[in-house]
Short mmCIF file of C-alpha atoms in Angstrom, two decimals:
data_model
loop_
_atom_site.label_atom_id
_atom_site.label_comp_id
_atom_site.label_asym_id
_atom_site.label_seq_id
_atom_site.Cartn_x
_atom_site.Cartn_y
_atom_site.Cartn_z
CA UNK A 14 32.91 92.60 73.13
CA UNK A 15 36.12 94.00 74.23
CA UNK A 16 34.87 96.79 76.70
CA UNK A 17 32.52 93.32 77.87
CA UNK A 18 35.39 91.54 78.53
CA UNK A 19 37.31 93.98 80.16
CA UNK A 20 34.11 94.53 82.77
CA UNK A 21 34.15 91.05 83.41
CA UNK A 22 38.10 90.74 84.50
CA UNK A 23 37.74 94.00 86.51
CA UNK A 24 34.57 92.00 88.61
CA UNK A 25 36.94 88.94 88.50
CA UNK A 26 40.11 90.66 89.74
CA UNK A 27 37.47 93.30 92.37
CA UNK A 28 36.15 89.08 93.84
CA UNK A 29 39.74 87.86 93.97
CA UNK A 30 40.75 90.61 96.35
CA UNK A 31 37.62 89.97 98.59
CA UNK A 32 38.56 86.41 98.82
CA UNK A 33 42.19 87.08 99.75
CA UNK A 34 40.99 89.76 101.91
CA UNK A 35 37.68 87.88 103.88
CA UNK A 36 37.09 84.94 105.71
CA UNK A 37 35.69 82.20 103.55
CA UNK A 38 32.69 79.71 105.01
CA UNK A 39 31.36 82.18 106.83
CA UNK A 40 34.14 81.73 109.74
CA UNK A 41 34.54 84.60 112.68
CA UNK A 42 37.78 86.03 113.00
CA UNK A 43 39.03 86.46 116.50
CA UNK A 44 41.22 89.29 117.70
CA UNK A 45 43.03 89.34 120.68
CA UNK A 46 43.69 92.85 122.57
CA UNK A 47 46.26 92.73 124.99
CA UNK A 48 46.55 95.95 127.10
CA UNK A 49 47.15 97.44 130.69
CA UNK A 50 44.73 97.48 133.43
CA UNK A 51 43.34 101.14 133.57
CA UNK A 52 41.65 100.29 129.83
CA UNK A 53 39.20 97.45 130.89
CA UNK A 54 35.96 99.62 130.35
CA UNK A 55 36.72 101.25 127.89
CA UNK A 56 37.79 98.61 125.14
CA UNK A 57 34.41 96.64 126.42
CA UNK A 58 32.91 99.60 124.75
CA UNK A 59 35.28 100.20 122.12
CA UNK A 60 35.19 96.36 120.76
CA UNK A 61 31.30 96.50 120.71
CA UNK A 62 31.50 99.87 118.78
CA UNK A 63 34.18 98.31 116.28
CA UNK A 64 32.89 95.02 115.36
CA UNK A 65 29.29 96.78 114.65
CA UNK A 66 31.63 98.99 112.53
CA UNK A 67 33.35 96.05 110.73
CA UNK A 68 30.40 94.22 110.11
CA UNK A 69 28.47 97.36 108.38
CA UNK A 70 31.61 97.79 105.99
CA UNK A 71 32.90 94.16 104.90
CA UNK A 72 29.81 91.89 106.05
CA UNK A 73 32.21 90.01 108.21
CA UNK A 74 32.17 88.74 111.82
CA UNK A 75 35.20 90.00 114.66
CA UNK A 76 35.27 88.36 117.76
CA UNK A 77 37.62 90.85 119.89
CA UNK A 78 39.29 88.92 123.35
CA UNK A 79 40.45 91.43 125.70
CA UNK A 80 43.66 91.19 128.41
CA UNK A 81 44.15 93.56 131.03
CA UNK A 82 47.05 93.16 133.96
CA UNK A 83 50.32 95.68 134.49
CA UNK A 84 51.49 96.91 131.06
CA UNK A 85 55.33 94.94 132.03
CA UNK A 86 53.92 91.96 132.82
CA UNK A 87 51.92 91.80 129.50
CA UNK A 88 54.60 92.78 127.26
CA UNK A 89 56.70 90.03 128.32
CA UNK A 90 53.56 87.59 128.35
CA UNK A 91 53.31 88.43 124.51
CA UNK A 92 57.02 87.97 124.56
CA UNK A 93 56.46 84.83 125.95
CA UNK A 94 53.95 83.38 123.34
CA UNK A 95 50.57 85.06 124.06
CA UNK A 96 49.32 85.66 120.57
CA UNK A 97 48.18 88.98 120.93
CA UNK A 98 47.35 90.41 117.52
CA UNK A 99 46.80 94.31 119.16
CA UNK A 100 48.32 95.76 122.11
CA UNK A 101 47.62 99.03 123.92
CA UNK A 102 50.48 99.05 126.21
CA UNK A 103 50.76 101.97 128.98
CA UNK A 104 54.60 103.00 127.92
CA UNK A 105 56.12 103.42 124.38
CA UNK A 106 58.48 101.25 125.72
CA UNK A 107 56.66 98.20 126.46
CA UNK A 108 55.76 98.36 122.76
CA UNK A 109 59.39 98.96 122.01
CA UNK A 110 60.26 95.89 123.90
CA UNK A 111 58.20 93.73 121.57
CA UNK A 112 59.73 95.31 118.57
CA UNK A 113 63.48 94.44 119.86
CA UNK A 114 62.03 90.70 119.92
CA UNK A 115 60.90 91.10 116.53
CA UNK A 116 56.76 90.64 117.15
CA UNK A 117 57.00 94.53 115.78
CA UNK A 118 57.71 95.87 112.72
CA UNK A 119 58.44 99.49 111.51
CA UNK A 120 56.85 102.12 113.37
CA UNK A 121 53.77 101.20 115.69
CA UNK A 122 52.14 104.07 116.36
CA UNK A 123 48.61 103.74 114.89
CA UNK A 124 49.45 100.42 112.88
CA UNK A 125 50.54 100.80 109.10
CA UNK A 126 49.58 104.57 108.91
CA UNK A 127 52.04 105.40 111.72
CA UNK A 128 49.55 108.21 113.33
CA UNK A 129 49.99 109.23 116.66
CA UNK A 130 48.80 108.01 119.83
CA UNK A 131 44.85 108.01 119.55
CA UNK A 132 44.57 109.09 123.44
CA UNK A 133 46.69 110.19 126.51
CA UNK A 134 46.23 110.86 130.07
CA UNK A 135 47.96 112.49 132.73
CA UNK A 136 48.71 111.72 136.75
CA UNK A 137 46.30 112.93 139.78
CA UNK A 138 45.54 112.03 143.12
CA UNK A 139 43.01 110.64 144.57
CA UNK A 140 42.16 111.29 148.06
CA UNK A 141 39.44 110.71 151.20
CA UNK A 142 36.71 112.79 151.01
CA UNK A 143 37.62 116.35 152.66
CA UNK A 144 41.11 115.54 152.22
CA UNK A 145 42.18 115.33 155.71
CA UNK A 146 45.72 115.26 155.28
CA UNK A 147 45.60 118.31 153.12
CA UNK A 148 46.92 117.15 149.97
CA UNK A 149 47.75 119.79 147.34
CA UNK A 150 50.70 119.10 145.84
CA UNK A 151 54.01 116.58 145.10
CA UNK A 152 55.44 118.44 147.54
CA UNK A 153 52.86 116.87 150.58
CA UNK A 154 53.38 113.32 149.18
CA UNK A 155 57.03 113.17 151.37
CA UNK A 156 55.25 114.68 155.00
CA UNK A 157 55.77 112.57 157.71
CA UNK A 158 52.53 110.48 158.20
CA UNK A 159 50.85 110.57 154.81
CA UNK A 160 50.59 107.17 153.62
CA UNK A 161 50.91 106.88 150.29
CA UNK A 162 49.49 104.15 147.16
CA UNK A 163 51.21 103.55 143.68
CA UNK A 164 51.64 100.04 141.75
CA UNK A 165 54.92 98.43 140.85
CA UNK A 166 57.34 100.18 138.62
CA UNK A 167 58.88 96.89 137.79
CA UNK A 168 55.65 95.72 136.39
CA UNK A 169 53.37 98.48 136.18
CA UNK A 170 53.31 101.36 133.25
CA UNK A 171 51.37 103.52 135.15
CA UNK A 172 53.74 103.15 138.12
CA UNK A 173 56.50 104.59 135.99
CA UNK A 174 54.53 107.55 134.96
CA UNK A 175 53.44 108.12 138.45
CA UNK A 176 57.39 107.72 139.16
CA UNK A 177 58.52 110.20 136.24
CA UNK A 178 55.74 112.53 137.13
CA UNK A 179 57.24 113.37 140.77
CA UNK A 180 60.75 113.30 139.36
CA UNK A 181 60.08 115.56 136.19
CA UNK A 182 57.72 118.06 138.92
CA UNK A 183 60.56 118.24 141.42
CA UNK A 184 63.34 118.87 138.69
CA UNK A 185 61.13 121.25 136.38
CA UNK A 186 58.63 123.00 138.28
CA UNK A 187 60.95 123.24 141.72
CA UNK A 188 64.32 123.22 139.70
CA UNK A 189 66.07 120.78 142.05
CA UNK A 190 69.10 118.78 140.97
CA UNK A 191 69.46 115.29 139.70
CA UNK A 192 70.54 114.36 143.20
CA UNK A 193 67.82 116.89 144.91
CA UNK A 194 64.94 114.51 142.71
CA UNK A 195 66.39 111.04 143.63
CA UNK A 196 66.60 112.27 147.42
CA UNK A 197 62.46 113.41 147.00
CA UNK A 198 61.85 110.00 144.78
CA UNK A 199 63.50 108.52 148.16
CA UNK A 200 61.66 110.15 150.87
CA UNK A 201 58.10 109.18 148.79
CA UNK A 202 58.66 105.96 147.97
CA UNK A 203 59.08 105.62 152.00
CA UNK A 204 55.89 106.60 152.39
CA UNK A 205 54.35 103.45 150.04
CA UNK A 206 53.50 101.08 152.23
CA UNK A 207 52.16 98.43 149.61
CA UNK A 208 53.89 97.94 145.83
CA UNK A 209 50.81 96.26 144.09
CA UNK A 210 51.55 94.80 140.59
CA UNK A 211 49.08 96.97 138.83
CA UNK A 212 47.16 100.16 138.70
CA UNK A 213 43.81 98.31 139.10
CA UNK A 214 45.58 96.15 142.22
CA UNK A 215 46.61 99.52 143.52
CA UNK A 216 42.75 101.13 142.98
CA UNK A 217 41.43 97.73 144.83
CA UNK A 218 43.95 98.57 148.09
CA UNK A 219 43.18 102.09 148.13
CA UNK A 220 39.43 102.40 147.90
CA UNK A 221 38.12 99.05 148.91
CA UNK A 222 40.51 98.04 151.49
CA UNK A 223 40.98 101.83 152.33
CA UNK A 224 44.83 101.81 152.57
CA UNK A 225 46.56 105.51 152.19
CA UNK A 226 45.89 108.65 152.23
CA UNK A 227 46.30 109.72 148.69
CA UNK A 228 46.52 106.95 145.59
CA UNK A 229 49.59 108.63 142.55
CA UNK A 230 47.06 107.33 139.51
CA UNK A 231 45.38 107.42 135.63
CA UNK A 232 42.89 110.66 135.43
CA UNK A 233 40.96 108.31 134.49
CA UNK A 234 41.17 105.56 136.71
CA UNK A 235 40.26 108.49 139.44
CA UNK A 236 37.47 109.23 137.55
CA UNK A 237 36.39 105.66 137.26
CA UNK A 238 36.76 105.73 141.23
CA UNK A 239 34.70 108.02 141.71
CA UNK A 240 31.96 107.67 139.76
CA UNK A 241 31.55 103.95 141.24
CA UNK A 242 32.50 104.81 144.79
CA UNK A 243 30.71 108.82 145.01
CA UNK A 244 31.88 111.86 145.74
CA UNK A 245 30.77 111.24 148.89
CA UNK A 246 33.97 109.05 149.88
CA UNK A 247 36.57 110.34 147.63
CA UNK A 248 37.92 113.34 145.97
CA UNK A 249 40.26 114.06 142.91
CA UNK A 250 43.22 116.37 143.79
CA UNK A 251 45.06 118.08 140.49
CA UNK A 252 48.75 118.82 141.41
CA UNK A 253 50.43 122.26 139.90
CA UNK A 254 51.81 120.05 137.24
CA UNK A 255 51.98 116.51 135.88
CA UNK A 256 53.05 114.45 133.03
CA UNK A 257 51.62 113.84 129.82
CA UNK A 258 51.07 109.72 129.89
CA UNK A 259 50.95 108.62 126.74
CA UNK A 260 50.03 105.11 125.77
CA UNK A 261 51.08 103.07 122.99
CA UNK A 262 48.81 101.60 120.59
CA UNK A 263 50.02 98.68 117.80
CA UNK A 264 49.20 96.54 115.84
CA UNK A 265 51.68 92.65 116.63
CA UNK A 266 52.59 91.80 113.07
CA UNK A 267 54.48 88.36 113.61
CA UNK A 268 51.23 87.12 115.35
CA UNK A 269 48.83 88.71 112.47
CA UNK A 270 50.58 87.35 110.12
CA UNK A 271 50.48 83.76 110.92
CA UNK A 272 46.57 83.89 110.68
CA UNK A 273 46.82 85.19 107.20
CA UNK A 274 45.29 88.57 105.07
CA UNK A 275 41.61 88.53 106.84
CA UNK A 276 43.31 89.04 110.50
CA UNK A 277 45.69 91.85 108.92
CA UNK A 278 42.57 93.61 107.48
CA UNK A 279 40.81 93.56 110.61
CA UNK A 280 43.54 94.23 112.71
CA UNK A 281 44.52 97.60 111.03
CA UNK A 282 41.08 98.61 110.78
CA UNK A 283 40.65 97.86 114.50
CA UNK A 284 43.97 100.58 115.49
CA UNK A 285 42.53 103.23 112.60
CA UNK A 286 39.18 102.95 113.39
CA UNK A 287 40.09 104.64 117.35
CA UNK A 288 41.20 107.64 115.43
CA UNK A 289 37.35 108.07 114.03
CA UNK A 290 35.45 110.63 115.84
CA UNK A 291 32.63 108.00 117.54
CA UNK A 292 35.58 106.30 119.04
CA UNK A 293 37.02 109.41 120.10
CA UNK A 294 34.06 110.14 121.89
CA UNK A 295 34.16 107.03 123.37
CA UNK A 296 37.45 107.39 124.86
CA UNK A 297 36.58 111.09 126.18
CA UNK A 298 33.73 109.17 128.01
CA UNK A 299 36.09 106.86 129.83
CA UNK A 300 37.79 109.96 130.53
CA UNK A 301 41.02 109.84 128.37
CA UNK A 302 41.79 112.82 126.88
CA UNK A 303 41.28 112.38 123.14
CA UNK A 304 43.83 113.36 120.27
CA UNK A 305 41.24 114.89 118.11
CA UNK A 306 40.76 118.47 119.07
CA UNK A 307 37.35 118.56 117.94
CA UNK A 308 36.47 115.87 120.49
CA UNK A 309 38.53 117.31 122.84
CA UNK A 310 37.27 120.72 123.03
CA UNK A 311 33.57 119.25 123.20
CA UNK A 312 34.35 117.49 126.09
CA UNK A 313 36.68 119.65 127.60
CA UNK A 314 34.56 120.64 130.52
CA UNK A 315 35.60 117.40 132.45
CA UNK A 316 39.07 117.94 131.99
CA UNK A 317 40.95 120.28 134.44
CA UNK A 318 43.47 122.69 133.07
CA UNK A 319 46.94 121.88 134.53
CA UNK A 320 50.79 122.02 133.33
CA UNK A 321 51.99 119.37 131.85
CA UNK A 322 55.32 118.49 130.68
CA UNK A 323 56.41 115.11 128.73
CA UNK A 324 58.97 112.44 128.59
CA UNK A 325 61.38 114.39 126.81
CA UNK A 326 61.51 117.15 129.34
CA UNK A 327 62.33 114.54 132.01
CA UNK A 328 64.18 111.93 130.19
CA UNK A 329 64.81 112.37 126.77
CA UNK A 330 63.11 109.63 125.84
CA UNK A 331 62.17 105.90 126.83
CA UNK A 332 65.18 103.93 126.20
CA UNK A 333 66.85 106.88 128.31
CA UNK A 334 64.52 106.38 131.04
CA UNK A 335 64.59 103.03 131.16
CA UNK A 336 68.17 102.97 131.52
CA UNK A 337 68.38 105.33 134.00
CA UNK A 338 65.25 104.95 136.17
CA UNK A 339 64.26 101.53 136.44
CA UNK A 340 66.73 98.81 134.88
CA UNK A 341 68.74 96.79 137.28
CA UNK A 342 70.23 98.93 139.67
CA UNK A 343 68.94 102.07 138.17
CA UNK A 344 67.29 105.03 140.69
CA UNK A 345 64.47 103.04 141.77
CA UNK A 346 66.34 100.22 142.58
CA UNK A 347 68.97 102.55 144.28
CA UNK A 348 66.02 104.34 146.34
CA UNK A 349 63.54 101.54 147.52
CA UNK A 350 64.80 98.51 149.27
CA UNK A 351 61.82 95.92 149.90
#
């Protein structure tokens, strides 16, 4: 009777947990996925993948509601009451941001289990077919007559790693000085004709309107590019060396946690599950470079070997660059006058 009894409070307690844990009623629950514009394609993907996933395992419904736009300009819209419950923000700092406002808790990479970054990418050009301005190198983005595209700064992640990317390559690869980098940060930025708020706004001006002669962007974005536009009209150019771009993946607890234990649940599992090999795959298909070597080295082969340094070998870290590069009359602001 007693080991009966005992059976019967461990199926008790095991039902108790599923109700705290799941939706009752048979109700959806609804995620929203806030994140920068370069990511539209693949989280179409990824969301499919995931609530497929999430329904095998718990029997439950997810409704996933994406949000792309520059990876500023959706920080502070979360800031400003968009209830994201995930963001996938292009810079650590964006994410940062949110934690300072206290929508973040603890460390966000990777949710609760504080993993790294499930992706990164780096910075190419993109170019006309047969590159007729002869485009090699940072270097040939300052030549008289080369027009060149790049988003925002102010509002666009991206921009800032296309920014920190020319800075880092001029003072580690060419070994200027601080003021030998700001003076090449000056002479390119007079080249940009247009300062679109996104990367996506930037793609649009470059290849449809067919502004510039070389667009500072995603690898994967140029990959996206070209596989919708051919080979025919545009070319990828890999520069001696570039930056690694990193973005920022996290789970927003304040928001989570107003819609109770099922969102949490999900929401976690939705950041943990992008670390699982199908999802990696997915991400190497959208041509991010994914963090699990396995996947990596499977789909190397689209991937082109190149140098690549980090934020810490140009800045230090975020809140340094920030600071320094594009607060209120910081570099940028110093070097490019509307």
């Amino acid at each position: 009777m007693r080991n009966k009894l005992l059976d019967v409070c461990k199926i008790v307690l095991i039902c108790l947990v599923i109700i705290k844990v799941l939706p009752s009623n048979g109700q959806v629950i609804e995620l929203l996925h806030v994140s920068y514009d370069p990511t539209r394609e693949l989280f179409k993907d990824y969301n499919k993948l995931f609530c497929e996933h999430y329904f095998k395992e718990t029997k439950v419904k997810v409704n996933v509601l994406q949000s792309h736009g520059g990876s500023g300009k959706q920080a502070r819209a979360v800031i400003d009451g968009l209830r994201a419950h995930i963001v996938s923000l292009a810079l650590e700092y964006d994410v940062m941001i949110l934690a300072n406002h206290g929508l973040i808790k603890g460390k966000w990479y990777g949710g609760a289990k504080g993993k790294p970054a499930p992706f990164y990418s780096t910075i190419v050009f993109l170019v006309r077919r047969g590159n007729p301005k002869k485009i090699k190198d940072w270097d040939d983005l300052v030549r008289s007559g080369v027009s060149v595209i790049t988003p925002n700064p102010k509002t666009s992640g991206g921009a800032r790693w296309n920014f920190l990317a020319a800075y880092g390559f001029m003072k580690i690869v060419r070994g200027a000085s601080d003021n030998g980098a700001e003076f090449f940060i000056r002479r390119l930025y007079s080249n940009v004709p247009i300062l679109d708020t996104g990367a996506r706004g930037s793609t649009t001006t470059f290849v449809q309107r067919g502004i510039g002669d070389v667009y500072i962007c995603w690898e994967n974005e140029a990959f996206l590019a070209l596989n919708e536009y051919g080979t025919n009209k545009l070319e990828i150019i890999y520069p001696s060396a570039s930056i690694v771009a990193e973005p920022c993946v996290a789970i927003v607890d304040k928001n989570v946690d107003r819609n109770g234990a099922e969102t949490r649940h999900a929401a976690e599992e939705y950041v943990n599950f992008l670390f699982s090999e199908q999802p990696q795959e997915i991400l190497a298909k959208h041509y991010f470079r994914p963090t699990n070597p396995d996947v990596f080295k499977k789909y190397s082969f689209q991937f082109s070997q190149i140098r690549l340094f980090t934020i810490k070998d140009v800045a230090g870290d975020w809140t340094k660059a920030q600071e320094r590069f594009f607060s209120e009359d910081g570099v940028f602001d110093r070097i490019h006058k509307p």
